[in-house]
PDB file of C-alpha atoms and ligand atoms in Angstrom:
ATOM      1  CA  UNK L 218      13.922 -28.121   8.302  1.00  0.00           C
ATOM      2  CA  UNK L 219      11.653 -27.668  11.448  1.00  0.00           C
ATOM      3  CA  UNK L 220       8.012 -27.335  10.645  1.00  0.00           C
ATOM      4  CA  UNK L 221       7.932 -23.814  11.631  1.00  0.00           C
ATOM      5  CA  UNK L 222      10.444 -22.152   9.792  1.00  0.00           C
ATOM      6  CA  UNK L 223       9.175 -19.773   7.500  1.00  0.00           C
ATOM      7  CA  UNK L 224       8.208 -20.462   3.868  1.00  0.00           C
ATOM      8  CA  UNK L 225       9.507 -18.618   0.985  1.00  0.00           C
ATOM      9  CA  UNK L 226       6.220 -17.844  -1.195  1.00  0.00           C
ATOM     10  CA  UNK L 227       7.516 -16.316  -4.706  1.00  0.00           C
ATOM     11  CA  UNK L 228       4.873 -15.033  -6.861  1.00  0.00           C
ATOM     12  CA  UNK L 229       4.917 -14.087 -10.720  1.00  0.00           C
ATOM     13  CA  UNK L 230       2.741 -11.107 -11.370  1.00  0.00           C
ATOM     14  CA  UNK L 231       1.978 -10.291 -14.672  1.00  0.00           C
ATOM     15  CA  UNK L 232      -0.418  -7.996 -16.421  1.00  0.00           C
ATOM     16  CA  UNK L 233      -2.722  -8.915 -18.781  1.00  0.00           C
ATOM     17  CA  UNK L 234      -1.816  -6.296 -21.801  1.00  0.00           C
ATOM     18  CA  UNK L 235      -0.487  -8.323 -24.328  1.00  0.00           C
ATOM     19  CA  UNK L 236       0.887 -11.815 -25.059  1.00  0.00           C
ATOM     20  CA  UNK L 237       3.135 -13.273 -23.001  1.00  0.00           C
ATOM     21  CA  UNK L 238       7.032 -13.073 -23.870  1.00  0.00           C
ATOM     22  CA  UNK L 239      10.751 -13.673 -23.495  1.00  0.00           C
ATOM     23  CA  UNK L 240      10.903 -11.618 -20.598  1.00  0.00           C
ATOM     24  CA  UNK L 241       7.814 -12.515 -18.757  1.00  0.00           C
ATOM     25  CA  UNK L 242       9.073 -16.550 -19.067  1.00  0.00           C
ATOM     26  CA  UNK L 243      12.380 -15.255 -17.672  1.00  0.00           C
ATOM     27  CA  UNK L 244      10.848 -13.631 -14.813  1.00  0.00           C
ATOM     28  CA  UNK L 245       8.158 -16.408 -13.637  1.00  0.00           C
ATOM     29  CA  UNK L 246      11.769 -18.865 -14.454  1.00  0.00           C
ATOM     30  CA  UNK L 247      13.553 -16.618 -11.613  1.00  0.00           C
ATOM     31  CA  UNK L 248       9.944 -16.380  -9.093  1.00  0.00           C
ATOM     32  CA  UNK L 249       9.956 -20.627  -9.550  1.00  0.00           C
ATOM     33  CA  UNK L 250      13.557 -21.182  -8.968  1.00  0.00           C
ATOM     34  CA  UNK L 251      13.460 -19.159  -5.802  1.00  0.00           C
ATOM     35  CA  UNK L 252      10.804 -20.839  -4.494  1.00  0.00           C
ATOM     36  CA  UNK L 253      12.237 -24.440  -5.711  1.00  0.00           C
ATOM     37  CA  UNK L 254      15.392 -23.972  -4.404  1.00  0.00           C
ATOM     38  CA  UNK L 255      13.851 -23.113  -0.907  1.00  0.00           C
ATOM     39  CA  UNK L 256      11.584 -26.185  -1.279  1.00  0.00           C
ATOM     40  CA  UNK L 257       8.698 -22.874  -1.000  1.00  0.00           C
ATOM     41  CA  UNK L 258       5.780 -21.894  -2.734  1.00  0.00           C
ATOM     42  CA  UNK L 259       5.017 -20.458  -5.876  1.00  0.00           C
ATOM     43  CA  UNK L 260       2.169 -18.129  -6.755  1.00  0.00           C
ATOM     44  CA  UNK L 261       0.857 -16.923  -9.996  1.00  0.00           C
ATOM     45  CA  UNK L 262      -1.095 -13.724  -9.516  1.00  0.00           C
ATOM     46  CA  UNK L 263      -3.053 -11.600 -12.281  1.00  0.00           C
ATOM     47  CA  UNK L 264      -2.261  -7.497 -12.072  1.00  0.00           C
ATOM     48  CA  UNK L 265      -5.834  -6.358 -13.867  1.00  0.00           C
ATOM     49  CA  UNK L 266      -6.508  -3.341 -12.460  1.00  0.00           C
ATOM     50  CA  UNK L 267      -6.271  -0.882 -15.684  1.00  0.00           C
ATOM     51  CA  UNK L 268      -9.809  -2.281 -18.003  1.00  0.00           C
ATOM     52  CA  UNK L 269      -8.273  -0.227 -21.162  1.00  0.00           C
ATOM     53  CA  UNK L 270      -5.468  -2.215 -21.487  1.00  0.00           C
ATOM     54  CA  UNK L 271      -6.041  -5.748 -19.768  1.00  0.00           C
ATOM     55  CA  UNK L 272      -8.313  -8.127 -21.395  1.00  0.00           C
ATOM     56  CA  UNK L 273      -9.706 -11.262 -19.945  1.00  0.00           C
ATOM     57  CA  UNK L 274      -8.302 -13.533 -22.897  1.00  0.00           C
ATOM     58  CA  UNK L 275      -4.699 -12.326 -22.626  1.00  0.00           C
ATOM     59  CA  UNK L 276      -5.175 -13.734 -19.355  1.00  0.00           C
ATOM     60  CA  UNK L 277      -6.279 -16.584 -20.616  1.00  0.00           C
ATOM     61  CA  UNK L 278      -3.528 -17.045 -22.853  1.00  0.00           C
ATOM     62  CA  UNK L 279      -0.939 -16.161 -20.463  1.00  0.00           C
ATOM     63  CA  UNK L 280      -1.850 -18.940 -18.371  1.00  0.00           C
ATOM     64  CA  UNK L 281      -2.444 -21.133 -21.812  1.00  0.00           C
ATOM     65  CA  UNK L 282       1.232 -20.234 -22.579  1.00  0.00           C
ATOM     66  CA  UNK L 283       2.987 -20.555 -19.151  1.00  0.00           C
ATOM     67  CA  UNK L 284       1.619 -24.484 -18.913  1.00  0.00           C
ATOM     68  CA  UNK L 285       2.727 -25.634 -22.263  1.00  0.00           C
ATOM     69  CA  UNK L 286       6.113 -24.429 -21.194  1.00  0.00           C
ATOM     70  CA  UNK L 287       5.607 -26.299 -18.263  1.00  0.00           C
ATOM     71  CA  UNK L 288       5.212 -23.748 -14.887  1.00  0.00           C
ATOM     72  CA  UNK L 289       2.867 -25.057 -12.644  1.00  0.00           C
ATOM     73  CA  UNK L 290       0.707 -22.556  -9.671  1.00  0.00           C
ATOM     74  CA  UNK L 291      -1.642 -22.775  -6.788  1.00  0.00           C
ATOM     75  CA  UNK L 292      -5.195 -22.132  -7.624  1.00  0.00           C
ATOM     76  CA  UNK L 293      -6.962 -20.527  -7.174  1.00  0.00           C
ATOM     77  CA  UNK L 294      -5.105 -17.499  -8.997  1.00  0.00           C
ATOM     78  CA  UNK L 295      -5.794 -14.010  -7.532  1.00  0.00           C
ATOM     79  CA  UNK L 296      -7.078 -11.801 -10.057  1.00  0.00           C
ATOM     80  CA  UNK L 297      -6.850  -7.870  -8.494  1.00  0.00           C
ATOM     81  CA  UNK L 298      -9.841  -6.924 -10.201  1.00  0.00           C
ATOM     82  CA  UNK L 299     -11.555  -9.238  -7.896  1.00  0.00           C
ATOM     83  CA  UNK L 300     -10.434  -7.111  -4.833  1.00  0.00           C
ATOM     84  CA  UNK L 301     -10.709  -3.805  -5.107  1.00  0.00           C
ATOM     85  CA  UNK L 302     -12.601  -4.216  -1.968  1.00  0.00           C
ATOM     86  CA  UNK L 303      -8.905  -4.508  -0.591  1.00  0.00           C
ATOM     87  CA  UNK L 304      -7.484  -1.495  -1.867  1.00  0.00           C
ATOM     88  CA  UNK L 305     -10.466   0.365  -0.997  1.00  0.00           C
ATOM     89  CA  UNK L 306      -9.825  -0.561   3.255  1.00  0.00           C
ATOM     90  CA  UNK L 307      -6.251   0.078   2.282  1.00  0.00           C
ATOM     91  CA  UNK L 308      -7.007   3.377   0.779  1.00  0.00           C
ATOM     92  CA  UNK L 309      -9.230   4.247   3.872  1.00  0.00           C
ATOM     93  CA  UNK L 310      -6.600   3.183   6.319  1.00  0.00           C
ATOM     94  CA  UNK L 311      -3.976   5.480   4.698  1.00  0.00           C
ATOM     95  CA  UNK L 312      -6.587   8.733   4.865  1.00  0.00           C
ATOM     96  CA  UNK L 313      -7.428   7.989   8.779  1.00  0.00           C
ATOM     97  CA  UNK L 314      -3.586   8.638   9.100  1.00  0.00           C
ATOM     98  CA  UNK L 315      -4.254  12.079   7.176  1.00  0.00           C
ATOM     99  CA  UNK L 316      -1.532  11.106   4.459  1.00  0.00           C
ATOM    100  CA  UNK L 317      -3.237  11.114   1.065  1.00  0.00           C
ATOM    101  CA  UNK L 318      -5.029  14.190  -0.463  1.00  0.00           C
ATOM    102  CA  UNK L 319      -7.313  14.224  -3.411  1.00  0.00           C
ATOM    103  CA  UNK L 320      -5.566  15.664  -6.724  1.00  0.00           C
ATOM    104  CA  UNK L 321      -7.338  17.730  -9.136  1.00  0.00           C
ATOM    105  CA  UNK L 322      -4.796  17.718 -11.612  1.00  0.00           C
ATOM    106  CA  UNK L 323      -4.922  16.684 -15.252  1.00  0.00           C
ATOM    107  CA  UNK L 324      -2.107  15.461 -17.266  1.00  0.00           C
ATOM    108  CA  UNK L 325      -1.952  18.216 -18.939  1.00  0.00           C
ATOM    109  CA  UNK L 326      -2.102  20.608 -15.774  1.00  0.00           C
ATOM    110  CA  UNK L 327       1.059  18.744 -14.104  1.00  0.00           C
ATOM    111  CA  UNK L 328       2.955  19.086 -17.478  1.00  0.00           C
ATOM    112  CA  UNK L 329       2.415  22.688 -17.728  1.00  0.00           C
ATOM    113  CA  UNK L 330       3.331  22.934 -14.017  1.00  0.00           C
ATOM    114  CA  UNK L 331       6.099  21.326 -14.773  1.00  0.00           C
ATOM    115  CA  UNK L 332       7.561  23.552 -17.909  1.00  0.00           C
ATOM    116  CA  UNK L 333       6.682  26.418 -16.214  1.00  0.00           C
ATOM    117  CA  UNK L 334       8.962  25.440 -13.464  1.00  0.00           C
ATOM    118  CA  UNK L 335      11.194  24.325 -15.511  1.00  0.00           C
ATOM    119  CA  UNK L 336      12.931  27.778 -15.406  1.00  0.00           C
ATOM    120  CA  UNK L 337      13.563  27.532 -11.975  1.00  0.00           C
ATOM    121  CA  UNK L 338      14.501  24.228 -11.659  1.00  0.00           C
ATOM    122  CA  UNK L 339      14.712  24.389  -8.191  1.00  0.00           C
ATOM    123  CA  UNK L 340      11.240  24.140  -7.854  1.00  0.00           C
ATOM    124  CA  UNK L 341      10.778  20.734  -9.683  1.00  0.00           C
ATOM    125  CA  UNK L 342      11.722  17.454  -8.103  1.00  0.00           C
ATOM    126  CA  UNK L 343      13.543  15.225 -10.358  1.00  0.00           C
ATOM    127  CA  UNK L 344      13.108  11.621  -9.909  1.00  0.00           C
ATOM    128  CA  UNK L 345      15.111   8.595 -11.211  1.00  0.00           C
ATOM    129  CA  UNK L 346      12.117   8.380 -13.952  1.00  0.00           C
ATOM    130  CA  UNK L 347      11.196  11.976 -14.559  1.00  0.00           C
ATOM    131  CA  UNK L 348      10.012  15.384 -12.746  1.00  0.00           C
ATOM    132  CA  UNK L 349       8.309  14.645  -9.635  1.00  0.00           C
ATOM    133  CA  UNK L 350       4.525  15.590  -9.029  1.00  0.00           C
ATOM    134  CA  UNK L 351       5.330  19.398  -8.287  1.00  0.00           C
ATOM    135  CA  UNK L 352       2.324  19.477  -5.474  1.00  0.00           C
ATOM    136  CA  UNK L 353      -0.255  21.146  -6.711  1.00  0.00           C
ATOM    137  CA  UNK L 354      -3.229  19.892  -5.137  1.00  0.00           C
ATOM    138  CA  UNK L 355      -0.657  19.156  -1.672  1.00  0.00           C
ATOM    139  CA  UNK L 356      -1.020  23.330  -1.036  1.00  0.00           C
ATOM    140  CA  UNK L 357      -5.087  22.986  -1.258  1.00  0.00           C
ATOM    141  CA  UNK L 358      -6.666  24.262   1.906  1.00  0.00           C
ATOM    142  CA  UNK L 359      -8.745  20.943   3.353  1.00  0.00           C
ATOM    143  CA  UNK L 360     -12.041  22.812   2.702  1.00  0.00           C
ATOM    144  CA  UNK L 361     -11.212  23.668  -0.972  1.00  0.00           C
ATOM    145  CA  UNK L 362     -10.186  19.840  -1.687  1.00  0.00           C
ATOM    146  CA  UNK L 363     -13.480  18.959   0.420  1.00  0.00           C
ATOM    147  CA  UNK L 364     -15.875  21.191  -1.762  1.00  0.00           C
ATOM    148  CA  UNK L 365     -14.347  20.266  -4.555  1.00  0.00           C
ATOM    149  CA  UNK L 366     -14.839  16.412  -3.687  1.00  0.00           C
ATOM    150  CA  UNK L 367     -18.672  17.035  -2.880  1.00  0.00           C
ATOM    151  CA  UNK L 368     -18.726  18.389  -6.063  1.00  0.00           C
ATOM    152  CA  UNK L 369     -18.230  15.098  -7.751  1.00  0.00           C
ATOM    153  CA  UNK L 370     -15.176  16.745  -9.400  1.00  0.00           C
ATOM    154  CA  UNK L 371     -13.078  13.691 -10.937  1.00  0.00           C
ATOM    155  CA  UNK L 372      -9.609  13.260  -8.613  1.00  0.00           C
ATOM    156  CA  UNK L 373      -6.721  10.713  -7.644  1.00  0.00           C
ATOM    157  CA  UNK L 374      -5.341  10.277  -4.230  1.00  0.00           C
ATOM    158  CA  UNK L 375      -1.919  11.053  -3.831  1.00  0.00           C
ATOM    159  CA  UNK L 376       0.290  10.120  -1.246  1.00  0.00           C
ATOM    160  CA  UNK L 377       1.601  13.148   0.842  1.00  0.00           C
ATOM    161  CA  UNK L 378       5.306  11.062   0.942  1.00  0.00           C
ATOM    162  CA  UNK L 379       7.185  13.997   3.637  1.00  0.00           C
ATOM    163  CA  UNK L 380       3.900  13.569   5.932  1.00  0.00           C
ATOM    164  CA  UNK L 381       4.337   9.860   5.762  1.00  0.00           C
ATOM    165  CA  UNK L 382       7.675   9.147   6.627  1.00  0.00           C
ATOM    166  CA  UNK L 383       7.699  11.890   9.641  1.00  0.00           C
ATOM    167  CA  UNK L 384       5.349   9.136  10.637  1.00  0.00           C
ATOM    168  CA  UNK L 385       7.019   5.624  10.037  1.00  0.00           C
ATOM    169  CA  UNK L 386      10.596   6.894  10.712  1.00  0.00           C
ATOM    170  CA  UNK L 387      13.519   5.574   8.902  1.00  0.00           C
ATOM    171  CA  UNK L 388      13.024   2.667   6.966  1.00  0.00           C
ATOM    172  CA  UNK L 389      15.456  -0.202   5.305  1.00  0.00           C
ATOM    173  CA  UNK L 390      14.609  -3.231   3.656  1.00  0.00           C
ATOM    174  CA  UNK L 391      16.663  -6.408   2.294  1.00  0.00           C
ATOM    175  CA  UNK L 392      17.403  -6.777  -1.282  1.00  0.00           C
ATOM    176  CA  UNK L 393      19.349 -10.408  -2.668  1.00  0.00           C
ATOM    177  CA  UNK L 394      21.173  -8.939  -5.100  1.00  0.00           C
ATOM    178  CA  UNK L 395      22.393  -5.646  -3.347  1.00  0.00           C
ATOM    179  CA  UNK L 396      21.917  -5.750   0.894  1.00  0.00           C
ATOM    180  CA  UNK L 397      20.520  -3.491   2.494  1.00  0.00           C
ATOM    181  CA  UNK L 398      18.649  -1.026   1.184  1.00  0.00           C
ATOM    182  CA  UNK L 399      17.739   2.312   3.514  1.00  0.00           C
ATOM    183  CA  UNK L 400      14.235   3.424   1.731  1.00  0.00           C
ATOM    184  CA  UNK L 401      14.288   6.461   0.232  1.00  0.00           C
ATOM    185  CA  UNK L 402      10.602   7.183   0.841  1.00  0.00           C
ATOM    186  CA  UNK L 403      10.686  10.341  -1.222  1.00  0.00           C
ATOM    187  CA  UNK L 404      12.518   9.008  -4.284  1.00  0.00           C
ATOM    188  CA  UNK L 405       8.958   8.666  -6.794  1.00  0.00           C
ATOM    189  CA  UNK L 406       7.334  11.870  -5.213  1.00  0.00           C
ATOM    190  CA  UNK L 407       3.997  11.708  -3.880  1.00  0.00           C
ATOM    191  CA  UNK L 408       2.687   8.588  -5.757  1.00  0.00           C
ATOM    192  CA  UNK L 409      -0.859   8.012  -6.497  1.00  0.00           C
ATOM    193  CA  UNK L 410      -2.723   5.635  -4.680  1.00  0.00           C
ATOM    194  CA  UNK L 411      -6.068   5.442  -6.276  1.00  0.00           C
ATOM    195  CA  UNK L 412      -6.570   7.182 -10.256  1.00  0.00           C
ATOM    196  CA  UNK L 413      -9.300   9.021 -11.507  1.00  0.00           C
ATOM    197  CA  UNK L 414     -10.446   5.963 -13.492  1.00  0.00           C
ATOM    198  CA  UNK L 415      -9.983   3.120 -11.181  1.00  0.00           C
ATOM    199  CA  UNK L 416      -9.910   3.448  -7.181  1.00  0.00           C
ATOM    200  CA  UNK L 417      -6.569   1.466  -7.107  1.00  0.00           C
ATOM    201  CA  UNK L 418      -3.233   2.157  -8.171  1.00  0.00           C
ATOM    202  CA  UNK L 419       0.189  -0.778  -8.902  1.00  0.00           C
ATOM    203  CA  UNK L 420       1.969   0.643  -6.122  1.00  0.00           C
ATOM    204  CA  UNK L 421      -0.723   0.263  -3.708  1.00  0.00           C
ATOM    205  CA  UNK L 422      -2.274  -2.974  -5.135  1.00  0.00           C
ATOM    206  CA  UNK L 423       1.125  -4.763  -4.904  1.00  0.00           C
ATOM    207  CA  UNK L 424       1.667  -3.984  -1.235  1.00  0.00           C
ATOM    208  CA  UNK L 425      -1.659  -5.084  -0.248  1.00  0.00           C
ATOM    209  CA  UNK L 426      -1.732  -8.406  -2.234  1.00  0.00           C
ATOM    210  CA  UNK L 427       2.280  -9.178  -1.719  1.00  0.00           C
ATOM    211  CA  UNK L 428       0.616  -9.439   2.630  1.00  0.00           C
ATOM    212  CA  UNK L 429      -2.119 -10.443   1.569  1.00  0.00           C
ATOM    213  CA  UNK L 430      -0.962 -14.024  -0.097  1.00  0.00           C
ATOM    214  CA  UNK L 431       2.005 -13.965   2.678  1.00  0.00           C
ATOM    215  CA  UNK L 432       4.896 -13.094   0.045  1.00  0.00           C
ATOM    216  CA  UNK L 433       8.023 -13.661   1.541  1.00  0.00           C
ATOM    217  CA  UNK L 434      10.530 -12.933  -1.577  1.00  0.00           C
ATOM    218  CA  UNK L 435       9.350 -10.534  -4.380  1.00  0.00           C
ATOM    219  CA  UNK L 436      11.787 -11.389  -6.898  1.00  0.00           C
ATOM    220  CA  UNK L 437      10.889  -8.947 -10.052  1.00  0.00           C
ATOM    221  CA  UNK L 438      12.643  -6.698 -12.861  1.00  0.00           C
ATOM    222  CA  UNK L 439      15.017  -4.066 -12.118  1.00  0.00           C
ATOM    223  CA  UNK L 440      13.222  -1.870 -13.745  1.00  0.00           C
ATOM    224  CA  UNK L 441      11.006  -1.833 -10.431  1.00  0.00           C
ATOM    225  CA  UNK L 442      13.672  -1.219  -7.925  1.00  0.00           C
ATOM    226  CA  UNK L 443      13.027   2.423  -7.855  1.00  0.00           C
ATOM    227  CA  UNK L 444       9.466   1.286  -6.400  1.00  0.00           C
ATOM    228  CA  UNK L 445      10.062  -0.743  -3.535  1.00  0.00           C
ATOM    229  CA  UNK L 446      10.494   2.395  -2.176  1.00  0.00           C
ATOM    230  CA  UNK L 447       8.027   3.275  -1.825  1.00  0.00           C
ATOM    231  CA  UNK L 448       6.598  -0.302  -1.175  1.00  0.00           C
ATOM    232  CA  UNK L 449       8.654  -0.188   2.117  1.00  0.00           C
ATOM    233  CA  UNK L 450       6.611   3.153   3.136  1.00  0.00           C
ATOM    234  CA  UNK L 451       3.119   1.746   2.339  1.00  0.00           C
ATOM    235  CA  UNK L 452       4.036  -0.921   4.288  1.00  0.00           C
ATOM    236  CA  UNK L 453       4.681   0.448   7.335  1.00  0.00           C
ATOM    237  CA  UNK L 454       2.060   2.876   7.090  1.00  0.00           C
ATOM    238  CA  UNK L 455      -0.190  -0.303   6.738  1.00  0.00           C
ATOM    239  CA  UNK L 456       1.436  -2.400   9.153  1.00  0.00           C
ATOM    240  CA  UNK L 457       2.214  -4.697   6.509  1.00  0.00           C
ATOM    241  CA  UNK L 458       5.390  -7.219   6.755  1.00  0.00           C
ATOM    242  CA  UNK L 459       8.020  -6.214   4.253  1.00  0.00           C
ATOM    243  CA  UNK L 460       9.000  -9.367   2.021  1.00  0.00           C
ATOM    244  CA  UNK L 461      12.639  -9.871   1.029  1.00  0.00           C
ATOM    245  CA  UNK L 462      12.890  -8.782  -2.383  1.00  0.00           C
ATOM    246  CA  UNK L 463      15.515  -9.936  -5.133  1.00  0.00           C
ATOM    247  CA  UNK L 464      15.247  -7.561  -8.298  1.00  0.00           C
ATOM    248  CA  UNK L 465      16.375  -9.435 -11.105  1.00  0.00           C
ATOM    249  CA  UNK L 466      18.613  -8.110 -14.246  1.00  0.00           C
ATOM    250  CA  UNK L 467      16.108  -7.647 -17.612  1.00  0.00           C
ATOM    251  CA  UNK L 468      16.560 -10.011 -20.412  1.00  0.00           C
ATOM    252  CA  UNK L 469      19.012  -8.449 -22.481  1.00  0.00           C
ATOM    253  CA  UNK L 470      19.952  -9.228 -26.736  1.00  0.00           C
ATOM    254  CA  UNK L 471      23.612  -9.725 -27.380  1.00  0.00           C
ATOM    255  CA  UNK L 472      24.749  -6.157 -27.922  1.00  0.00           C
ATOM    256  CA  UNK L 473      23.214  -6.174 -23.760  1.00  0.00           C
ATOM    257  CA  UNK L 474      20.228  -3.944 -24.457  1.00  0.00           C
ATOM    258  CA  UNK L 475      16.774  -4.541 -22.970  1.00  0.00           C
ATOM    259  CA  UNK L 476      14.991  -6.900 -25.247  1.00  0.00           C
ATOM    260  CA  UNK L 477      12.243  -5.168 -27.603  1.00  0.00           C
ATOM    261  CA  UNK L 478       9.913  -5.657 -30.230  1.00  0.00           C
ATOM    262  CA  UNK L 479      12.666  -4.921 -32.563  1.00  0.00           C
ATOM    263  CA  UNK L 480      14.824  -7.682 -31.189  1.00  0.00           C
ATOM    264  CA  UNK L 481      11.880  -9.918 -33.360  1.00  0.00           C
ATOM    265  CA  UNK L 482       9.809 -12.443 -32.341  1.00  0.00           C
ATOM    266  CA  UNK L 483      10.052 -12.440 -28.608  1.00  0.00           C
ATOM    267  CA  UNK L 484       6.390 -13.527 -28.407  1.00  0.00           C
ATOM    268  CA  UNK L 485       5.844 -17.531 -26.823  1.00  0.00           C
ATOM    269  CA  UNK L 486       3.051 -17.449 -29.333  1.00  0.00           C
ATOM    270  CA  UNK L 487       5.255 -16.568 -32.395  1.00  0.00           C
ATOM    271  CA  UNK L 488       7.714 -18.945 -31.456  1.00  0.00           C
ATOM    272  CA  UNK L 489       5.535 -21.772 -31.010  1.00  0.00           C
ATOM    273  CA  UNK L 490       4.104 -21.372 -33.912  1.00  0.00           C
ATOM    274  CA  UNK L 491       7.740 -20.907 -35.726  1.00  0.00           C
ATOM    275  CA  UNK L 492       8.393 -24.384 -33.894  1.00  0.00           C
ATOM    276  CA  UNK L 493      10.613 -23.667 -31.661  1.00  0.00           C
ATOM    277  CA  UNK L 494       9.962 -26.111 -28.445  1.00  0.00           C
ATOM    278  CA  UNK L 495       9.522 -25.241 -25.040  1.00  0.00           C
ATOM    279  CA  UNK L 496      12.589 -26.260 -23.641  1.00  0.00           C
ATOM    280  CA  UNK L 497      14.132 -24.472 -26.310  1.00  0.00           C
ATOM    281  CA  UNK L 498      12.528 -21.509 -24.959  1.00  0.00           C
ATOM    282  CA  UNK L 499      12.861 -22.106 -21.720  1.00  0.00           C
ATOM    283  CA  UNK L 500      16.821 -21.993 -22.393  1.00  0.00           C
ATOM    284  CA  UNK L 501      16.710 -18.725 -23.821  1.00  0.00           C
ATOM    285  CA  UNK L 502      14.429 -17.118 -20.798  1.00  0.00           C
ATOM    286  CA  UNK L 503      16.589 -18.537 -18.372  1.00  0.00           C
ATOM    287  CA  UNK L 504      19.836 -16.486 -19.083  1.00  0.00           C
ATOM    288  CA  UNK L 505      20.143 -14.892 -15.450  1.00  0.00           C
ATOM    289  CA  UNK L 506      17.032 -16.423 -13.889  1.00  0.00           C
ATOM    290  CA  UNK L 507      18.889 -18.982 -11.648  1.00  0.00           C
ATOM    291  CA  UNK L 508      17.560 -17.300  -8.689  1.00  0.00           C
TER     292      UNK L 508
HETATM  293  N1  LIG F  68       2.467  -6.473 -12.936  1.00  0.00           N
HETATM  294  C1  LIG F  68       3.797  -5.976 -12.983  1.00  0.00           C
HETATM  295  C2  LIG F  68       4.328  -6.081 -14.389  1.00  0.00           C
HETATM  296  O1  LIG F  68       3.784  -6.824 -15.186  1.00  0.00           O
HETATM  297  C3  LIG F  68       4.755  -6.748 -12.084  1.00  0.00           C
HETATM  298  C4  LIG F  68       4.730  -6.194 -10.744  1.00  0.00           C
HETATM  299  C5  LIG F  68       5.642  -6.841  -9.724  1.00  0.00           C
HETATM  300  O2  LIG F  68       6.212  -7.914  -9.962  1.00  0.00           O
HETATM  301  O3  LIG F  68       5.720  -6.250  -8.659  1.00  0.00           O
HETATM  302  O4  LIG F  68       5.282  -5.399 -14.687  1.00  0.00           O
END
């Protein structure tokens, strides 16, 4: 290989809520293959953003669990919560191109939006995962959503999604497992980019650290296909490069449904301590994770 071709850089991205488990092993198993079997990189990143449900020592024990069954990573390890700095230029980038808004709306305001609209369904969006943000705080005139902001009133920024891609244009992207993709930038609605609570979002902390640590194949669940997305969009709104992705099929139990709690111990942890051995493990986790 000439020293300048490209390096694939895989990462494994997990958050910090819990214990690590079947489905977790089988997706850092899929990130590491990738990487091996383009003699690439591999890079174990921490996704901490949300302080009520990470905790610092399920982040320890993640990474105490992923070396006894043997994964290896560069250090150091990125933890988000160390950048928000990042986010924050991010966030500031995307409002000098007049595409986010602040949003005044509560849970409960959105969901009463939504059943009231819900007898005109016209009016409510539906996305692959629900009813889409019905715009609310979109129709706000600027010096409302300004006075309203001075006012220290608590908000989230959205992404104003139509705005946006009138601005990048049409946008594609390459997927392993299915081609290529043509972004449909509207599918999730006008995402937020920062909450209430914490001045970040997963959508836009992904984007930023995927550039950031020079990602060149996001392999991840299925289950976040839907996102890229919108991935694609903040990436050419940020003049980010846009990886190659491969979205990998979810562990499933033998009757092929997702693997859950109910499917019984599916925590390394439990298993461990049942004594069942890592490479034991590592056979189970690696049903569809060749990569
Ligand atoms: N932190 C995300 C999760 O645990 C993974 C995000 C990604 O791979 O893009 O589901």
């Amino acid at each position: 290989m000439p020293d300048d071709a490209p390096t694939v850089i895989t990462r494994f991205a997990p958050s910090p809520t819990g214990f690590l488990h079947l489905g977790h092993v089988h997706s850092c198993l899929f990130a590491v293959n990738a990487a091996k079997a383009a003699n690439g990189r591999f890079l174990l990143r921490i996704e901490d953003i949300d302080p009520s449900r990470c905790r610092p020592d399920y982040e320890v024990m993640l990474k105490e669990d992923l070396a006894w069954l043997g994964f290896g990573w560069e250090e150091p390890v990125r933890r988000q919560s160390d950048h928000m700095e990042d986010y924050a230029a991010a966030l500031d980038r995307l409002a000098a191109l007049g595409v986010t808004y602040p949003c005044f709306c509560s849970r409960k305001e959105i969901a009463d939006e939504i059943a009231r609209a819900g007898n005109a369904p016209h009016l409510v969006a539906m996305g692959p995962e629900g009813p889409l943000y019905p715009g609310i705080c979109r129709h706000l005139s600027r010096d409302v959503a300004t006075a309203r902001t001075a006012a220290g009133e608590p908000h989230a920024i959205r992404l104003d999604v139509a705005k946006a891609a009138i601005l990048t244009g049409p946008l594609s992207w390459h997927d392993r497992a299915r081609g290529t993709i043509v972004a449909d930038t509207g599918l999730l609605g006008d995402i937020v980019l920062a909450r209430r609570d914490v001045q970040t979002s997963y959508n836009l902390s992904v984007t930023v650290d995927d550039a950031i640590q020079g990602v060149t194949l996001v392999t991840r669940g299925e289950d976040l296909f839907h996102a890229t997305h919108v991935h694609r969009l903040l990436q050419a709104l940020l003049s980010l490069p846009a990886p190659d992705y491969h979205h990998h099929g979810l562990l499933r139990n033998d009757r092929g449904e997702r693997l859950s709690k109910r499917d019984g111990a599916t925590g390394i942890r439990s298993l461990r301590a049942q004594g069942v051995s890592a490479a034991d493990i590592l056979r189970r986790a690696a049903y569809r994770a060749e990569g």
